[in-house]
Amino acid sequence: MWCGGAWLEVPQTFLEQTKTKFSKNYKGMNLSKITTTVGLNIGTIDVGKARLMFWDLGGQDELQSLWDKYYAESHGVIYVIDSTDESRLSESKEAFEKMISSEALEGVPLLVLANKQDVPDCLSVPDIKTAFSDCAPKIGKRDCLVQPCTALTGDGVNEGIEWMVKCVVRNIHRPPRQKDIT
């Protein structure tokens, strides 16, 4: 996501849902037909006075090596966890720890979305917080929220985006570029 100069890594379904919810005439893709992002997917929306640019960078191991190329210009991070895939939770945590350990992201707000909360027996937000609890020292004093969402239905999308915009706009560590705040 880019908010007045902020970029965020987000999955394609979340990005499409966000563009549909926040762009008046956007006719989105059929969300049920979206597959895993391979490569790069970009989207821009306006929320109030802020312009957000999203960068869906994909989470596969080979694509994670590209993430740090975007950190210096990022003003916020949305990290999405598949709440139905407990077998890959440690892999997701490892990628998360590597990302938040980057000095280039120091002080930027962090929104962790526990996606697919509509699926029975998925990991709950408390489950995810417990699994990631030893990451707290690396998160530091930055704004951080772990929130449930369902990208397919849009539940939690508005709340997450609105929270992120507030955090990015008030962030003294990496304020947004004023030309993008009207």
PDB file of C-alpha atoms in Angstrom:
ATOM      1  CA  MET A   1       0.000   0.000   0.000  1.00  0.00           C
ATOM      2  CA  TRP A   2       1.157   3.457  -0.719  1.00  0.00           C
ATOM      3  CA  CYS A   3      -0.549   6.169   1.244  1.00  0.00           C
ATOM      4  CA  GLY A   4       0.720   9.567   0.340  1.00  0.00           C
ATOM      5  CA  GLY A   5       3.804   7.594  -0.547  1.00  0.00           C
ATOM      6  CA  ALA A   6       3.081   4.365   1.324  1.00  0.00           C
ATOM      7  CA  TRP A   7       3.385   0.889  -0.171  1.00  0.00           C
ATOM      8  CA  LEU A   8       2.032  -2.285   1.319  1.00  0.00           C
ATOM      9  CA  GLU A   9       2.232  -5.948   0.472  1.00  0.00           C
ATOM     10  CA  VAL A  10      -1.279  -7.342   0.205  1.00  0.00           C
ATOM     11  CA  PRO A  11      -2.808 -10.419  -1.433  1.00  0.00           C
ATOM     12  CA  GLN A  12      -4.699 -10.100  -4.678  1.00  0.00           C
ATOM     13  CA  THR A  13      -8.160 -10.903  -3.265  1.00  0.00           C
ATOM     14  CA  PHE A  14      -7.742  -8.254  -0.546  1.00  0.00           C
ATOM     15  CA  LEU A  15      -6.506  -5.746  -3.140  1.00  0.00           C
ATOM     16  CA  GLU A  16      -9.443  -6.412  -5.471  1.00  0.00           C
ATOM     17  CA  GLN A  17     -11.928  -6.179  -2.604  1.00  0.00           C
ATOM     18  CA  THR A  18     -10.359  -2.883  -1.500  1.00  0.00           C
ATOM     19  CA  LYS A  19     -10.486  -1.393  -5.006  1.00  0.00           C
ATOM     20  CA  THR A  20     -14.135  -2.460  -5.320  1.00  0.00           C
ATOM     21  CA  LYS A  21     -15.098  -0.944  -1.952  1.00  0.00           C
ATOM     22  CA  PHE A  22     -13.200   2.344  -2.310  1.00  0.00           C
ATOM     23  CA  SER A  23     -13.332   3.108  -6.058  1.00  0.00           C
ATOM     24  CA  LYS A  24     -16.750   4.269  -7.260  1.00  0.00           C
ATOM     25  CA  ASN A  25     -16.752   2.987 -10.823  1.00  0.00           C
ATOM     26  CA  TYR A  26     -14.367   0.079 -10.435  1.00  0.00           C
ATOM     27  CA  LYS A  27     -15.758  -3.160 -11.797  1.00  0.00           C
ATOM     28  CA  GLY A  28     -13.592  -5.742 -10.075  1.00  0.00           C
ATOM     29  CA  MET A  29     -12.648  -9.266 -10.953  1.00  0.00           C
ATOM     30  CA  ASN A  30     -14.710 -12.252  -9.865  1.00  0.00           C
ATOM     31  CA  LEU A  31     -13.124 -12.730  -6.438  1.00  0.00           C
ATOM     32  CA  SER A  32     -13.797 -16.451  -6.332  1.00  0.00           C
ATOM     33  CA  LYS A  33     -11.641 -16.929  -9.451  1.00  0.00           C
ATOM     34  CA  ILE A  34      -8.543 -15.164  -8.116  1.00  0.00           C
ATOM     35  CA  THR A  35      -5.484 -17.354  -7.627  1.00  0.00           C
ATOM     36  CA  THR A  36      -2.217 -16.810  -5.765  1.00  0.00           C
ATOM     37  CA  THR A  37      -0.281 -13.764  -6.901  1.00  0.00           C
ATOM     38  CA  VAL A  38       2.675 -14.577  -9.069  1.00  0.00           C
ATOM     39  CA  GLY A  39       4.768 -11.496  -9.664  1.00  0.00           C
ATOM     40  CA  LEU A  40       3.399  -8.038  -8.955  1.00  0.00           C
ATOM     41  CA  ASN A  41      -0.092  -6.564  -8.778  1.00  0.00           C
ATOM     42  CA  ILE A  42      -0.657  -2.837  -8.178  1.00  0.00           C
ATOM     43  CA  GLY A  43      -3.709  -0.839  -7.173  1.00  0.00           C
ATOM     44  CA  THR A  44      -4.502   2.743  -6.146  1.00  0.00           C
ATOM     45  CA  ILE A  45      -7.460   4.101  -4.199  1.00  0.00           C
ATOM     46  CA  ASP A  46      -8.399   7.377  -2.547  1.00  0.00           C
ATOM     47  CA  VAL A  47      -9.632   7.362   1.041  1.00  0.00           C
ATOM     48  CA  GLY A  48     -10.649  10.802   2.221  1.00  0.00           C
ATOM     49  CA  LYS A  49      -7.693  13.060   1.585  1.00  0.00           C
ATOM     50  CA  ALA A  50      -5.175  10.229   1.222  1.00  0.00           C
ATOM     51  CA  ARG A  51      -4.135   8.327  -1.881  1.00  0.00           C
ATOM     52  CA  LEU A  52      -3.074   4.751  -1.243  1.00  0.00           C
ATOM     53  CA  MET A  53      -0.982   2.699  -3.618  1.00  0.00           C
ATOM     54  CA  PHE A  54      -0.942  -1.029  -2.946  1.00  0.00           C
ATOM     55  CA  TRP A  55       1.776  -3.385  -4.078  1.00  0.00           C
ATOM     56  CA  ASP A  56       0.759  -7.041  -4.015  1.00  0.00           C
ATOM     57  CA  LEU A  57       4.183  -8.663  -4.063  1.00  0.00           C
ATOM     58  CA  GLY A  58       3.246 -12.294  -3.575  1.00  0.00           C
ATOM     59  CA  GLY A  59       4.322 -14.431  -0.641  1.00  0.00           C
ATOM     60  CA  GLN A  60       6.131 -17.340  -2.295  1.00  0.00           C
ATOM     61  CA  ASP A  61       9.727 -17.858  -1.129  1.00  0.00           C
ATOM     62  CA  GLU A  62      11.206 -16.781  -4.451  1.00  0.00           C
ATOM     63  CA  LEU A  63       9.174 -13.543  -4.408  1.00  0.00           C
ATOM     64  CA  GLN A  64       9.996 -12.656  -0.797  1.00  0.00           C
ATOM     65  CA  SER A  65      13.511 -11.751  -1.897  1.00  0.00           C
ATOM     66  CA  LEU A  66      11.980  -8.768  -3.725  1.00  0.00           C
ATOM     67  CA  TRP A  67      10.060  -7.362  -0.752  1.00  0.00           C
ATOM     68  CA  ASP A  68      12.931  -5.349   0.692  1.00  0.00           C
ATOM     69  CA  LYS A  69      13.268  -3.374  -2.565  1.00  0.00           C
ATOM     70  CA  TYR A  70       9.996  -1.628  -1.624  1.00  0.00           C
ATOM     71  CA  TYR A  71      10.589  -0.983   2.087  1.00  0.00           C
ATOM     72  CA  ALA A  72      12.333   2.407   1.848  1.00  0.00           C
ATOM     73  CA  GLU A  73       9.285   3.993   0.204  1.00  0.00           C
ATOM     74  CA  SER A  74       6.693   2.209   2.328  1.00  0.00           C
ATOM     75  CA  HIS A  75       4.572   4.135   4.776  1.00  0.00           C
ATOM     76  CA  GLY A  76       2.623   1.171   6.074  1.00  0.00           C
ATOM     77  CA  VAL A  77       2.511  -2.601   5.863  1.00  0.00           C
ATOM     78  CA  ILE A  78      -0.516  -4.856   5.617  1.00  0.00           C
ATOM     79  CA  TYR A  79       0.520  -8.429   6.296  1.00  0.00           C
ATOM     80  CA  VAL A  80      -2.144 -11.021   5.564  1.00  0.00           C
ATOM     81  CA  ILE A  81      -2.177 -14.421   7.229  1.00  0.00           C
ATOM     82  CA  ASP A  82      -4.226 -17.321   5.881  1.00  0.00           C
ATOM     83  CA  SER A  83      -6.078 -18.327   9.044  1.00  0.00           C
ATOM     84  CA  THR A  84      -7.017 -21.688   7.525  1.00  0.00           C
ATOM     85  CA  ASP A  85      -3.463 -22.859   6.847  1.00  0.00           C
ATOM     86  CA  GLU A  86      -2.056 -23.763  10.255  1.00  0.00           C
ATOM     87  CA  SER A  87       0.576 -25.977   8.609  1.00  0.00           C
ATOM     88  CA  ARG A  88       2.204 -22.910   7.010  1.00  0.00           C
ATOM     89  CA  LEU A  89       1.889 -20.611  10.028  1.00  0.00           C
ATOM     90  CA  SER A  90       5.539 -21.041  11.052  1.00  0.00           C
ATOM     91  CA  GLU A  91       6.625 -20.258   7.481  1.00  0.00           C
ATOM     92  CA  SER A  92       4.452 -17.124   7.517  1.00  0.00           C
ATOM     93  CA  LYS A  93       5.873 -16.113  10.894  1.00  0.00           C
ATOM     94  CA  GLU A  94       9.422 -16.518   9.575  1.00  0.00           C
ATOM     95  CA  ALA A  95       8.685 -14.225   6.614  1.00  0.00           C
ATOM     96  CA  PHE A  96       6.957 -11.746   8.948  1.00  0.00           C
ATOM     97  CA  GLU A  97       9.943 -11.650  11.324  1.00  0.00           C
ATOM     98  CA  LYS A  98      12.360 -11.078   8.472  1.00  0.00           C
ATOM     99  CA  MET A  99      10.196  -8.248   7.154  1.00  0.00           C
ATOM    100  CA  ILE A 100       9.671  -6.409  10.440  1.00  0.00           C
ATOM    101  CA  SER A 101      13.364  -6.738  11.290  1.00  0.00           C
ATOM    102  CA  SER A 102      14.268  -4.477   8.378  1.00  0.00           C
ATOM    103  CA  GLU A 103      15.560  -1.082   9.493  1.00  0.00           C
ATOM    104  CA  ALA A 104      13.915   0.395   6.396  1.00  0.00           C
ATOM    105  CA  LEU A 105      10.483  -0.338   7.921  1.00  0.00           C
ATOM    106  CA  GLU A 106      11.260   1.004  11.387  1.00  0.00           C
ATOM    107  CA  GLY A 107       8.300   2.966  12.739  1.00  0.00           C
ATOM    108  CA  VAL A 108       5.868   2.246   9.890  1.00  0.00           C
ATOM    109  CA  PRO A 109       2.376   1.105  10.925  1.00  0.00           C
ATOM    110  CA  LEU A 110       1.647  -2.590  10.676  1.00  0.00           C
ATOM    111  CA  LEU A 111      -1.770  -4.110  10.039  1.00  0.00           C
ATOM    112  CA  VAL A 112      -1.881  -7.889  10.362  1.00  0.00           C
ATOM    113  CA  LEU A 113      -5.025  -9.349   8.852  1.00  0.00           C
ATOM    114  CA  ALA A 114      -6.202 -12.762   9.961  1.00  0.00           C
ATOM    115  CA  ASN A 115      -7.869 -13.640   6.654  1.00  0.00           C
ATOM    116  CA  LYS A 116     -10.538 -16.270   5.952  1.00  0.00           C
ATOM    117  CA  GLN A 117     -12.280 -15.846   9.292  1.00  0.00           C
ATOM    118  CA  ASP A 118     -15.476 -17.120   7.674  1.00  0.00           C
ATOM    119  CA  VAL A 119     -14.067 -20.659   7.466  1.00  0.00           C
ATOM    120  CA  PRO A 120     -15.059 -22.956  10.352  1.00  0.00           C
ATOM    121  CA  ASP A 121     -12.207 -24.039  12.633  1.00  0.00           C
ATOM    122  CA  CYS A 122      -9.818 -21.383  11.311  1.00  0.00           C
ATOM    123  CA  LEU A 123      -7.192 -19.858  13.575  1.00  0.00           C
ATOM    124  CA  SER A 124      -8.676 -17.010  15.591  1.00  0.00           C
ATOM    125  CA  VAL A 125      -7.044 -13.628  16.147  1.00  0.00           C
ATOM    126  CA  PRO A 126      -5.967 -14.731  19.675  1.00  0.00           C
ATOM    127  CA  ASP A 127      -4.458 -17.907  18.154  1.00  0.00           C
ATOM    128  CA  ILE A 128      -2.436 -15.836  15.696  1.00  0.00           C
ATOM    129  CA  LYS A 129      -1.376 -13.331  18.355  1.00  0.00           C
ATOM    130  CA  THR A 130      -0.137 -16.219  20.502  1.00  0.00           C
ATOM    131  CA  ALA A 131       1.750 -17.818  17.609  1.00  0.00           C
ATOM    132  CA  PHE A 132       3.422 -14.486  16.742  1.00  0.00           C
ATOM    133  CA  SER A 133       3.876 -13.264  20.344  1.00  0.00           C
ATOM    134  CA  ASP A 134       7.647 -13.571  20.367  1.00  0.00           C
ATOM    135  CA  CYS A 135       7.738 -11.062  17.456  1.00  0.00           C
ATOM    136  CA  ALA A 136       6.537  -8.270  19.778  1.00  0.00           C
ATOM    137  CA  PRO A 137      10.027  -6.891  20.526  1.00  0.00           C
ATOM    138  CA  LYS A 138      10.706  -6.535  16.789  1.00  0.00           C
ATOM    139  CA  ILE A 139       7.374  -4.785  16.248  1.00  0.00           C
ATOM    140  CA  GLY A 140       8.495  -2.189  18.766  1.00  0.00           C
ATOM    141  CA  LYS A 141       6.473   0.951  19.448  1.00  0.00           C
ATOM    142  CA  ARG A 142       4.969   1.295  15.976  1.00  0.00           C
ATOM    143  CA  ASP A 143       1.198   1.283  15.498  1.00  0.00           C
ATOM    144  CA  CYS A 144       0.171  -2.349  15.138  1.00  0.00           C
ATOM    145  CA  LEU A 145      -3.223  -4.027  14.856  1.00  0.00           C
ATOM    146  CA  VAL A 146      -4.152  -7.672  14.368  1.00  0.00           C
ATOM    147  CA  GLN A 147      -7.632  -7.787  12.884  1.00  0.00           C
ATOM    148  CA  PRO A 148      -9.962 -10.475  11.566  1.00  0.00           C
ATOM    149  CA  CYS A 149     -11.046 -10.227   7.945  1.00  0.00           C
ATOM    150  CA  THR A 150     -12.535 -12.159   5.089  1.00  0.00           C
ATOM    151  CA  ALA A 151     -11.156 -10.745   1.857  1.00  0.00           C
ATOM    152  CA  LEU A 152     -13.648 -12.721  -0.219  1.00  0.00           C
ATOM    153  CA  THR A 153     -16.695 -11.084   1.414  1.00  0.00           C
ATOM    154  CA  GLY A 154     -15.023  -7.816   2.407  1.00  0.00           C
ATOM    155  CA  ASP A 155     -15.575  -8.230   6.151  1.00  0.00           C
ATOM    156  CA  GLY A 156     -12.917  -6.225   7.973  1.00  0.00           C
ATOM    157  CA  VAL A 157     -11.560  -4.555   4.823  1.00  0.00           C
ATOM    158  CA  ASN A 158     -12.989  -1.060   5.451  1.00  0.00           C
ATOM    159  CA  GLU A 159     -11.958  -1.088   9.095  1.00  0.00           C
ATOM    160  CA  GLY A 160      -8.411  -2.157   8.250  1.00  0.00           C
ATOM    161  CA  ILE A 161      -7.938   0.438   5.513  1.00  0.00           C
ATOM    162  CA  GLU A 162      -9.390   3.245   7.613  1.00  0.00           C
ATOM    163  CA  TRP A 163      -7.152   2.295  10.563  1.00  0.00           C
ATOM    164  CA  MET A 164      -4.094   2.248   8.293  1.00  0.00           C
ATOM    165  CA  VAL A 165      -4.881   5.651   6.779  1.00  0.00           C
ATOM    166  CA  LYS A 166      -5.145   7.221  10.256  1.00  0.00           C
ATOM    167  CA  CYS A 167      -1.839   5.672  11.295  1.00  0.00           C
ATOM    168  CA  VAL A 168       0.020   6.671   8.137  1.00  0.00           C
ATOM    169  CA  VAL A 169      -1.245  10.257   8.196  1.00  0.00           C
ATOM    170  CA  ARG A 170      -0.157  10.790  11.813  1.00  0.00           C
ATOM    171  CA  ASN A 171       3.155   8.863  11.606  1.00  0.00           C
ATOM    172  CA  ILE A 172       6.014  11.156  12.585  1.00  0.00           C
ATOM    173  CA  HIS A 173       8.681   8.568  11.669  1.00  0.00           C
ATOM    174  CA  ARG A 174       7.749   8.552   7.990  1.00  0.00           C
ATOM    175  CA  PRO A 175       5.059  11.120   7.228  1.00  0.00           C
ATOM    176  CA  PRO A 176       3.209  10.890   3.914  1.00  0.00           C
ATOM    177  CA  ARG A 177       4.196  13.139   1.061  1.00  0.00           C
ATOM    178  CA  GLN A 178       2.002  16.221   1.252  1.00  0.00           C
ATOM    179  CA  LYS A 179       1.358  16.342  -2.512  1.00  0.00           C
ATOM    180  CA  ASP A 180      -0.610  13.130  -2.053  1.00  0.00           C
ATOM    181  CA  ILE A 181      -2.719  14.479   0.825  1.00  0.00           C
ATOM    182  CA  THR A 182      -5.193  16.974  -0.600  1.00  0.00           C
TER     183      THR A 182
END
